[in-house]
């Protein structure tokens, strides 16, 4: 092994690059592996379907250094590369971890400009190899003995597979359409093509949506141009007409200079023989409908075959299904072509066109001269005309023309056309076929005998051809087809279709939105419910389903969608139906629920008070809906710190619910859980444990082990056991609960994330501070992705990361983190929210532990004044603040001031818990200690315990 290889043995390098620079990444990775480095490259080491965010985090943690390939694409803000280089640069050990290399002229962000970044571009392969290894190895000699070379060796790769230097080689034969300068996205799809292409294994790029125009040919063109240097010969074959393929291959043989004596009969064998030589070649068969023109070339040589096809019948070939563009990619495409288009306008256009690439390209051409507002209006009124405009020269006919032909062909199949129209008022997501037969009387007469017969319904759906996609999930219609079909109907016709769809959805209500067992059905129905105009419907049953849908979204963890639906329905139903109707009040109740989940308890309180008053007046105090609002009120005031008032009201509600609903009703169990939790928060942990043990037994008996309420009872029981000091039991219980949450609710549900937080917290409380920091940091990454940066749960996890950093001894970082968190709490929740006050307390504690006692005392004194004003003298947070302030005062020698705070705390605890309570006794012991320092004579605290 060479000296350079032995010096590199064992060092792990992660290659960071942008998708368009894939060929460079492969070349760099190959060169570094041959030099003895252990290289991680996503294309080589990550499997299809892996979570990119997780794999990137793992790669950065494993790698000793990151090799970053700088290009203009690398610094586009929407790419994962932004997270990669900022993570390395923000790390405490960032010095030397980043190895920057340029792939051409590129403007670097300000923070990276001081770095020396040599260029690999416009060099020979040998020169680029030297520059690369010099950049990675650096100028310093090793300071430690290199590892014994016999223990580790680079992964062997055949030299026949070695990537070539991008730009350093051009194919001898090049028959490819020109590159699309406005090509956007598709990096993942091109990566799959690159990964799957191998000798004897063609790859088919096909549409994953029912329409054409998804960009199959453009992906093939972009792949060929990106990886041109890897091939000696590239030929493009138009395979739409199989009869013309042999002639094109014959012409290819002639251009290669092969001896052609008998036309096709002699040319094709000669070409096949030529392709069997050890050369790299690529044949692209564009728009092939069958495997017939391709199959003869599959075994030939070591080259690659890439196929694009509208057909989905390629069972023996590797396939890449092109889906619609992501919304981010759609916006980029539109705004690159029409810079004056605003982000909002581009989003509206992309949504209306369903993110279909061809439609977006046509739209961009039209929008260069037409205002976006007018274009969107014409999509509703003159879709056929506007979708005919802006056709690219390379595409044979417009979307409107293709769709018009298909729709016209349905004229002789009345039932099929009626089915298509009905599907067009629903969402572009799959429509479950059983839903279409839920109420046969709801649909047109021609459809009734069809929707009740699954086989006839399936056959009718298949008659719709390319206008829909029929799968096990149901019938799916693209948004553009919906737009074009509905634009041909008058307002009355569209309203009648919505009425039919509303009746079908109302009859398909799975009920029990709190039960995870119904969520799979709810998830299929939700897009179609949201597609209807629920705020304007006069169908009472459909309104009932809408109310259940709000609950489903909130219970299943989709808080933002639940909030949006509740707010929309509350505002519109209040105007249309009045503020006191049951549907308006139901929407108000769920909106308050959503406010509470978001931590906006002041807004939740105002809305809950109003809803409770209206229900008491219109329904009476004992109606189940009134009791629901009364219960919501107790939850919100408890969150705001009014514990005594909350428990008094909750006990009254419990008695009413037992009388009205019975002891085993779910609402009754909910109130029992609320009372137990308040008792625990008030300090009575042992009673909380007893209450939750009894409640869990009843949950298991009544609701079963997989119900969300049962899981919540288990979480509460584990929490209160931990808070009484039984940390080991809490960790075991939360570990088991996490397994069940993942199985029942899934990894992204807020309850699952909360359980992960609790498990990490209890690990920290047992002294495993570093594990707590790691677990909370991983949780924070997931919450930022799932919940967003401003969600209360995300903010709480940030607090935990800071807390356990402080517990691990990193007080400086903890103080910085808490200060930033406090600024965000003030912005998001306001100065009086309990979470904001708690962050102030944590910040003061960290400053005291870091030795800044004067600042900590001042902060605690200000915090105590606010606690007294906001929460009152008897709130647990107020008592904790008094205790913390007393201890830091005592540590500074301010004994008299400490005695004042402990005396006030003791008086409050005697009022709340009595003299015999452990909490009261602990405070009494602290007061005795203070009096001892002051020289006072006191009775030893153990004598009081003995008398008790």
mmCIF file of C-alpha atoms in Angstrom, residues 505-772:
data_model
loop_
_atom_site.group_PDB
_atom_site.id
_atom_site.type_symbol
_atom_site.label_atom_id
_atom_site.label_comp_id
_atom_site.label_asym_id
_atom_site.label_seq_id
_atom_site.Cartn_x
_atom_site.Cartn_y
_atom_site.Cartn_z
ATOM 1 C CA UNK A 505 -69.243 11.064 2.598
ATOM 2 C CA UNK A 506 -71.858 11.504 5.319
ATOM 3 C CA UNK A 507 -72.851 7.844 4.955
ATOM 4 C CA UNK A 508 -69.160 6.798 5.136
ATOM 5 C CA UNK A 509 -68.507 8.417 8.544
ATOM 6 C CA UNK A 510 -66.335 5.901 10.471
ATOM 7 C CA UNK A 511 -67.201 7.574 13.815
ATOM 8 C CA UNK A 512 -65.099 7.382 17.011
ATOM 9 C CA UNK A 513 -62.549 10.017 15.969
ATOM 10 C CA UNK A 514 -60.649 9.507 19.254
ATOM 11 C CA UNK A 515 -59.992 5.831 18.519
ATOM 12 C CA UNK A 516 -56.857 4.987 16.547
ATOM 13 C CA UNK A 517 -58.700 2.028 15.015
ATOM 14 C CA UNK A 518 -60.808 4.424 12.911
ATOM 15 C CA UNK A 519 -57.942 6.658 11.802
ATOM 16 C CA UNK A 520 -57.000 4.707 8.649
ATOM 17 C CA UNK A 521 -60.544 5.215 7.326
ATOM 18 C CA UNK A 522 -60.574 8.848 8.412
ATOM 19 C CA UNK A 523 -57.264 9.470 6.613
ATOM 20 C CA UNK A 524 -58.818 8.248 3.343
ATOM 21 C CA UNK A 525 -61.949 10.363 3.721
ATOM 22 C CA UNK A 526 -60.367 13.606 4.951
ATOM 23 C CA UNK A 527 -59.055 14.936 1.600
ATOM 24 C CA UNK A 528 -62.500 14.486 0.028
ATOM 25 C CA UNK A 529 -64.275 16.139 2.955
ATOM 26 C CA UNK A 530 -61.942 19.125 2.694
ATOM 27 C CA UNK A 531 -62.573 19.295 -1.082
ATOM 28 C CA UNK A 532 -66.263 20.000 -0.468
ATOM 29 C CA UNK A 533 -67.502 23.407 0.651
ATOM 30 C CA UNK A 534 -68.285 22.355 4.234
ATOM 31 C CA UNK A 535 -68.813 25.904 5.398
ATOM 32 C CA UNK A 536 -71.720 26.368 2.979
ATOM 33 C CA UNK A 537 -73.372 22.947 3.087
ATOM 34 C CA UNK A 538 -77.013 22.667 4.192
ATOM 35 C CA UNK A 539 -76.658 18.935 4.846
ATOM 36 C CA UNK A 540 -76.921 18.409 8.623
ATOM 37 C CA UNK A 541 -75.370 14.947 8.416
ATOM 38 C CA UNK A 542 -72.397 16.300 6.473
ATOM 39 C CA UNK A 543 -71.941 18.992 9.133
ATOM 40 C CA UNK A 544 -71.899 16.240 11.760
ATOM 41 C CA UNK A 545 -69.141 14.480 9.844
ATOM 42 C CA UNK A 546 -67.243 17.778 9.647
ATOM 43 C CA UNK A 547 -67.436 18.110 13.446
ATOM 44 C CA UNK A 548 -66.079 14.582 13.861
ATOM 45 C CA UNK A 549 -63.387 15.390 11.299
ATOM 46 C CA UNK A 550 -62.142 18.287 13.433
ATOM 47 C CA UNK A 551 -61.825 15.916 16.380
ATOM 48 C CA UNK A 552 -60.051 13.306 14.269
ATOM 49 C CA UNK A 553 -57.431 15.814 13.132
ATOM 50 C CA UNK A 554 -56.788 16.983 16.691
ATOM 51 C CA UNK A 555 -56.749 13.510 18.259
ATOM 52 C CA UNK A 556 -54.557 12.027 15.537
ATOM 53 C CA UNK A 557 -51.970 14.749 16.060
ATOM 54 C CA UNK A 558 -52.576 16.896 12.973
ATOM 55 C CA UNK A 559 -53.048 19.982 15.105
ATOM 56 C CA UNK A 560 -52.405 22.576 12.408
ATOM 57 C CA UNK A 561 -54.932 21.061 9.978
ATOM 58 C CA UNK A 562 -57.443 20.689 12.828
ATOM 59 C CA UNK A 563 -56.944 24.321 13.753
ATOM 60 C CA UNK A 564 -57.424 25.527 10.172
ATOM 61 C CA UNK A 565 -60.600 23.501 9.692
ATOM 62 C CA UNK A 566 -62.067 24.529 13.055
ATOM 63 C CA UNK A 567 -61.314 28.208 12.477
ATOM 64 C CA UNK A 568 -62.786 28.148 8.967
ATOM 65 C CA UNK A 569 -65.980 26.336 10.017
ATOM 66 C CA UNK A 570 -66.434 28.427 13.164
ATOM 67 C CA UNK A 571 -66.149 31.699 11.253
ATOM 68 C CA UNK A 572 -68.394 30.605 8.371
ATOM 69 C CA UNK A 573 -71.022 28.734 10.395
ATOM 70 C CA UNK A 574 -71.284 31.619 12.848
ATOM 71 C CA UNK A 575 -72.139 33.903 9.915
ATOM 72 C CA UNK A 576 -74.374 31.429 8.090
ATOM 73 C CA UNK A 577 -76.100 29.603 10.973
ATOM 74 C CA UNK A 578 -75.727 31.988 13.912
ATOM 75 C CA UNK A 579 -73.522 31.825 17.034
ATOM 76 C CA UNK A 580 -75.802 29.591 19.148
ATOM 77 C CA UNK A 581 -76.447 26.620 16.830
ATOM 78 C CA UNK A 582 -74.984 23.270 17.819
ATOM 79 C CA UNK A 583 -72.691 23.030 14.805
ATOM 80 C CA UNK A 584 -71.266 26.524 15.375
ATOM 81 C CA UNK A 585 -70.689 25.766 19.057
ATOM 82 C CA UNK A 586 -69.084 22.419 18.176
ATOM 83 C CA UNK A 587 -66.651 24.226 15.880
ATOM 84 C CA UNK A 588 -65.984 26.784 18.633
ATOM 85 C CA UNK A 589 -65.251 23.993 21.096
ATOM 86 C CA UNK A 590 -62.749 22.299 18.773
ATOM 87 C CA UNK A 591 -61.143 25.641 17.916
ATOM 88 C CA UNK A 592 -60.588 26.225 21.641
ATOM 89 C CA UNK A 593 -59.159 22.705 21.853
ATOM 90 C CA UNK A 594 -56.736 23.579 19.037
ATOM 91 C CA UNK A 595 -55.752 26.849 20.746
ATOM 92 C CA UNK A 596 -54.912 24.890 23.895
ATOM 93 C CA UNK A 597 -52.830 22.346 21.951
ATOM 94 C CA UNK A 598 -50.862 25.221 20.443
ATOM 95 C CA UNK A 599 -50.206 26.736 23.882
ATOM 96 C CA UNK A 600 -52.472 29.731 23.186
ATOM 97 C CA UNK A 601 -54.391 29.302 26.429
ATOM 98 C CA UNK A 602 -55.538 32.910 26.781
ATOM 99 C CA UNK A 603 -57.372 32.641 23.444
ATOM 100 C CA UNK A 604 -58.629 29.187 24.410
ATOM 101 C CA UNK A 605 -59.999 30.583 27.676
ATOM 102 C CA UNK A 606 -61.913 33.425 25.999
ATOM 103 C CA UNK A 607 -63.502 31.102 23.450
ATOM 104 C CA UNK A 608 -64.289 28.391 26.012
ATOM 105 C CA UNK A 609 -65.960 30.873 28.361
ATOM 106 C CA UNK A 610 -68.147 32.151 25.522
ATOM 107 C CA UNK A 611 -69.023 28.625 24.334
ATOM 108 C CA UNK A 612 -69.832 27.468 27.879
ATOM 109 C CA UNK A 613 -72.138 30.428 28.475
ATOM 110 C CA UNK A 614 -74.001 29.848 25.206
ATOM 111 C CA UNK A 615 -74.423 26.137 25.847
ATOM 112 C CA UNK A 616 -75.629 26.696 29.414
ATOM 113 C CA UNK A 617 -78.222 29.138 28.104
ATOM 114 C CA UNK A 618 -79.394 27.083 25.109
ATOM 115 C CA UNK A 619 -78.905 23.478 26.295
ATOM 116 C CA UNK A 620 -78.924 23.660 30.083
ATOM 117 C CA UNK A 621 -76.165 22.931 32.619
ATOM 118 C CA UNK A 622 -76.313 19.111 32.426
ATOM 119 C CA UNK A 623 -76.308 18.579 28.672
ATOM 120 C CA UNK A 624 -73.274 16.494 27.594
ATOM 121 C CA UNK A 625 -72.127 19.281 25.274
ATOM 122 C CA UNK A 626 -72.350 21.818 28.123
ATOM 123 C CA UNK A 627 -70.377 19.509 30.392
ATOM 124 C CA UNK A 628 -67.776 19.172 27.634
ATOM 125 C CA UNK A 629 -67.308 22.946 27.576
ATOM 126 C CA UNK A 630 -67.224 23.067 31.374
ATOM 127 C CA UNK A 631 -64.531 20.392 31.365
ATOM 128 C CA UNK A 632 -62.543 22.271 28.700
ATOM 129 C CA UNK A 633 -62.718 25.342 30.930
ATOM 130 C CA UNK A 634 -61.164 23.461 33.892
ATOM 131 C CA UNK A 635 -58.325 22.211 31.675
ATOM 132 C CA UNK A 636 -57.477 25.682 30.397
ATOM 133 C CA UNK A 637 -57.539 27.426 33.781
ATOM 134 C CA UNK A 638 -55.331 24.654 35.191
ATOM 135 C CA UNK A 639 -52.844 25.300 32.386
ATOM 136 C CA UNK A 640 -52.898 28.956 33.363
ATOM 137 C CA UNK A 641 -52.080 28.049 36.977
ATOM 138 C CA UNK A 642 -55.527 28.333 38.613
ATOM 139 C CA UNK A 643 -55.311 24.851 40.149
ATOM 140 C CA UNK A 644 -57.650 25.241 43.141
ATOM 141 C CA UNK A 645 -60.458 26.663 41.017
ATOM 142 C CA UNK A 646 -59.876 23.981 38.404
ATOM 143 C CA UNK A 647 -60.155 21.057 40.825
ATOM 144 C CA UNK A 648 -63.279 22.460 42.497
ATOM 145 C CA UNK A 649 -65.013 22.805 39.146
ATOM 146 C CA UNK A 650 -63.757 19.411 37.932
ATOM 147 C CA UNK A 651 -65.167 17.609 40.979
ATOM 148 C CA UNK A 652 -68.572 19.193 40.318
ATOM 149 C CA UNK A 653 -68.368 18.148 36.637
ATOM 150 C CA UNK A 654 -67.458 14.605 37.643
ATOM 151 C CA UNK A 655 -70.559 14.286 39.797
ATOM 152 C CA UNK A 656 -72.728 15.632 36.970
ATOM 153 C CA UNK A 657 -71.189 13.345 34.377
ATOM 154 C CA UNK A 658 -71.643 10.267 36.538
ATOM 155 C CA UNK A 659 -75.303 11.177 36.964
ATOM 156 C CA UNK A 660 -75.946 12.074 33.314
ATOM 157 C CA UNK A 661 -73.583 9.770 31.402
ATOM 158 C CA UNK A 662 -72.680 7.036 33.849
ATOM 159 C CA UNK A 663 -69.443 6.086 35.571
ATOM 160 C CA UNK A 664 -68.042 4.212 32.572
ATOM 161 C CA UNK A 665 -68.564 6.894 29.939
ATOM 162 C CA UNK A 666 -65.383 8.122 28.266
ATOM 163 C CA UNK A 667 -66.091 11.735 29.257
ATOM 164 C CA UNK A 668 -66.429 10.670 32.895
ATOM 165 C CA UNK A 669 -63.083 8.903 32.733
ATOM 166 C CA UNK A 670 -61.544 12.028 31.194
ATOM 167 C CA UNK A 671 -62.694 14.136 34.146
ATOM 168 C CA UNK A 672 -61.252 11.628 36.623
ATOM 169 C CA UNK A 673 -57.922 11.852 34.827
ATOM 170 C CA UNK A 674 -58.004 15.634 34.938
ATOM 171 C CA UNK A 675 -58.686 15.645 38.676
ATOM 172 C CA UNK A 676 -55.854 13.180 39.326
ATOM 173 C CA UNK A 677 -53.448 15.281 37.277
ATOM 174 C CA UNK A 678 -54.370 18.496 39.116
ATOM 175 C CA UNK A 679 -53.873 16.790 42.464
ATOM 176 C CA UNK A 680 -50.451 15.695 41.343
ATOM 177 C CA UNK A 681 -49.554 19.169 40.087
ATOM 178 C CA UNK A 682 -50.676 20.522 43.418
ATOM 179 C CA UNK A 683 -48.097 18.283 45.077
ATOM 180 C CA UNK A 684 -50.218 15.320 46.170
ATOM 181 C CA UNK A 685 -48.255 12.768 44.152
ATOM 182 C CA UNK A 686 -49.296 9.678 46.059
ATOM 183 C CA UNK A 687 -53.004 10.390 45.612
ATOM 184 C CA UNK A 688 -52.361 11.042 41.912
ATOM 185 C CA UNK A 689 -50.697 7.620 41.616
ATOM 186 C CA UNK A 690 -53.599 5.857 43.330
ATOM 187 C CA UNK A 691 -56.143 7.686 41.183
ATOM 188 C CA UNK A 692 -54.302 6.876 37.943
ATOM 189 C CA UNK A 693 -53.885 3.204 38.889
ATOM 190 C CA UNK A 694 -57.644 2.916 39.353
ATOM 191 C CA UNK A 695 -58.301 4.932 36.219
ATOM 192 C CA UNK A 696 -55.950 2.783 34.125
ATOM 193 C CA UNK A 697 -57.745 -0.376 35.254
ATOM 194 C CA UNK A 698 -61.063 1.140 34.174
ATOM 195 C CA UNK A 699 -59.622 2.301 30.851
ATOM 196 C CA UNK A 700 -58.362 -1.184 30.106
ATOM 197 C CA UNK A 701 -61.750 -2.666 30.991
ATOM 198 C CA UNK A 702 -63.876 -0.131 29.098
ATOM 199 C CA UNK A 703 -61.770 1.188 26.196
ATOM 200 C CA UNK A 704 -59.160 -1.512 25.757
ATOM 201 C CA UNK A 705 -55.340 -1.406 25.720
ATOM 202 C CA UNK A 706 -54.908 0.363 22.358
ATOM 203 C CA UNK A 707 -57.176 3.356 22.947
ATOM 204 C CA UNK A 708 -55.387 6.689 23.064
ATOM 205 C CA UNK A 709 -56.936 7.505 26.462
ATOM 206 C CA UNK A 710 -55.576 4.249 27.880
ATOM 207 C CA UNK A 711 -52.105 5.139 26.632
ATOM 208 C CA UNK A 712 -52.451 8.605 28.191
ATOM 209 C CA UNK A 713 -53.403 7.070 31.550
ATOM 210 C CA UNK A 714 -50.295 4.856 31.399
ATOM 211 C CA UNK A 715 -48.148 7.915 30.682
ATOM 212 C CA UNK A 716 -49.610 9.833 33.612
ATOM 213 C CA UNK A 717 -49.120 6.914 35.978
ATOM 214 C CA UNK A 718 -45.479 6.541 34.914
ATOM 215 C CA UNK A 719 -44.915 10.265 35.349
ATOM 216 C CA UNK A 720 -46.238 10.460 38.890
ATOM 217 C CA UNK A 721 -44.342 7.362 39.964
ATOM 218 C CA UNK A 722 -41.184 8.991 38.681
ATOM 219 C CA UNK A 723 -41.965 12.218 40.476
ATOM 220 C CA UNK A 724 -42.188 10.381 43.783
ATOM 221 C CA UNK A 725 -38.604 9.172 43.247
ATOM 222 C CA UNK A 726 -39.171 5.824 41.529
ATOM 223 C CA UNK A 727 -37.139 6.753 38.456
ATOM 224 C CA UNK A 728 -36.355 3.172 37.455
ATOM 225 C CA UNK A 729 -40.043 2.254 37.219
ATOM 226 C CA UNK A 730 -40.745 5.418 35.223
ATOM 227 C CA UNK A 731 -38.016 4.586 32.674
ATOM 228 C CA UNK A 732 -39.271 1.020 32.203
ATOM 229 C CA UNK A 733 -42.888 2.175 31.889
ATOM 230 C CA UNK A 734 -42.062 4.882 29.367
ATOM 231 C CA UNK A 735 -39.911 2.499 27.335
ATOM 232 C CA UNK A 736 -42.817 0.049 27.069
ATOM 233 C CA UNK A 737 -45.211 2.892 26.330
ATOM 234 C CA UNK A 738 -42.990 4.191 23.531
ATOM 235 C CA UNK A 739 -43.060 0.774 21.864
ATOM 236 C CA UNK A 740 -46.860 0.791 21.961
ATOM 237 C CA UNK A 741 -47.102 4.402 20.792
ATOM 238 C CA UNK A 742 -44.935 3.615 17.777
ATOM 239 C CA UNK A 743 -47.090 0.591 16.975
ATOM 240 C CA UNK A 744 -50.482 2.226 17.486
ATOM 241 C CA UNK A 745 -50.022 5.940 16.759
ATOM 242 C CA UNK A 746 -46.894 5.979 14.620
ATOM 243 C CA UNK A 747 -43.583 7.848 15.001
ATOM 244 C CA UNK A 748 -44.884 11.321 14.110
ATOM 245 C CA UNK A 749 -47.855 11.517 16.475
ATOM 246 C CA UNK A 750 -47.476 14.211 19.178
ATOM 247 C CA UNK A 751 -48.131 11.623 21.909
ATOM 248 C CA UNK A 752 -45.253 9.501 20.598
ATOM 249 C CA UNK A 753 -42.970 12.528 20.567
ATOM 250 C CA UNK A 754 -44.094 13.409 24.096
ATOM 251 C CA UNK A 755 -43.294 9.896 25.308
ATOM 252 C CA UNK A 756 -39.812 10.166 23.817
ATOM 253 C CA UNK A 757 -39.393 13.427 25.717
ATOM 254 C CA UNK A 758 -40.501 11.886 29.001
ATOM 255 C CA UNK A 759 -38.220 8.883 28.556
ATOM 256 C CA UNK A 760 -35.230 11.145 27.857
ATOM 257 C CA UNK A 761 -36.084 13.297 30.860
ATOM 258 C CA UNK A 762 -36.199 10.375 33.279
ATOM 259 C CA UNK A 763 -32.879 9.116 31.948
ATOM 260 C CA UNK A 764 -31.454 12.521 32.785
ATOM 261 C CA UNK A 765 -32.925 12.451 36.272
ATOM 262 C CA UNK A 766 -31.097 9.197 36.992
ATOM 263 C CA UNK A 767 -27.837 11.046 36.268
ATOM 264 C CA UNK A 768 -27.352 10.037 32.622
ATOM 265 C CA UNK A 769 -27.155 13.653 31.485
ATOM 266 C CA UNK A 770 -25.310 13.064 28.214
ATOM 267 C CA UNK A 771 -27.860 10.497 27.022
ATOM 268 C CA UNK A 772 -30.631 12.960 27.884
#
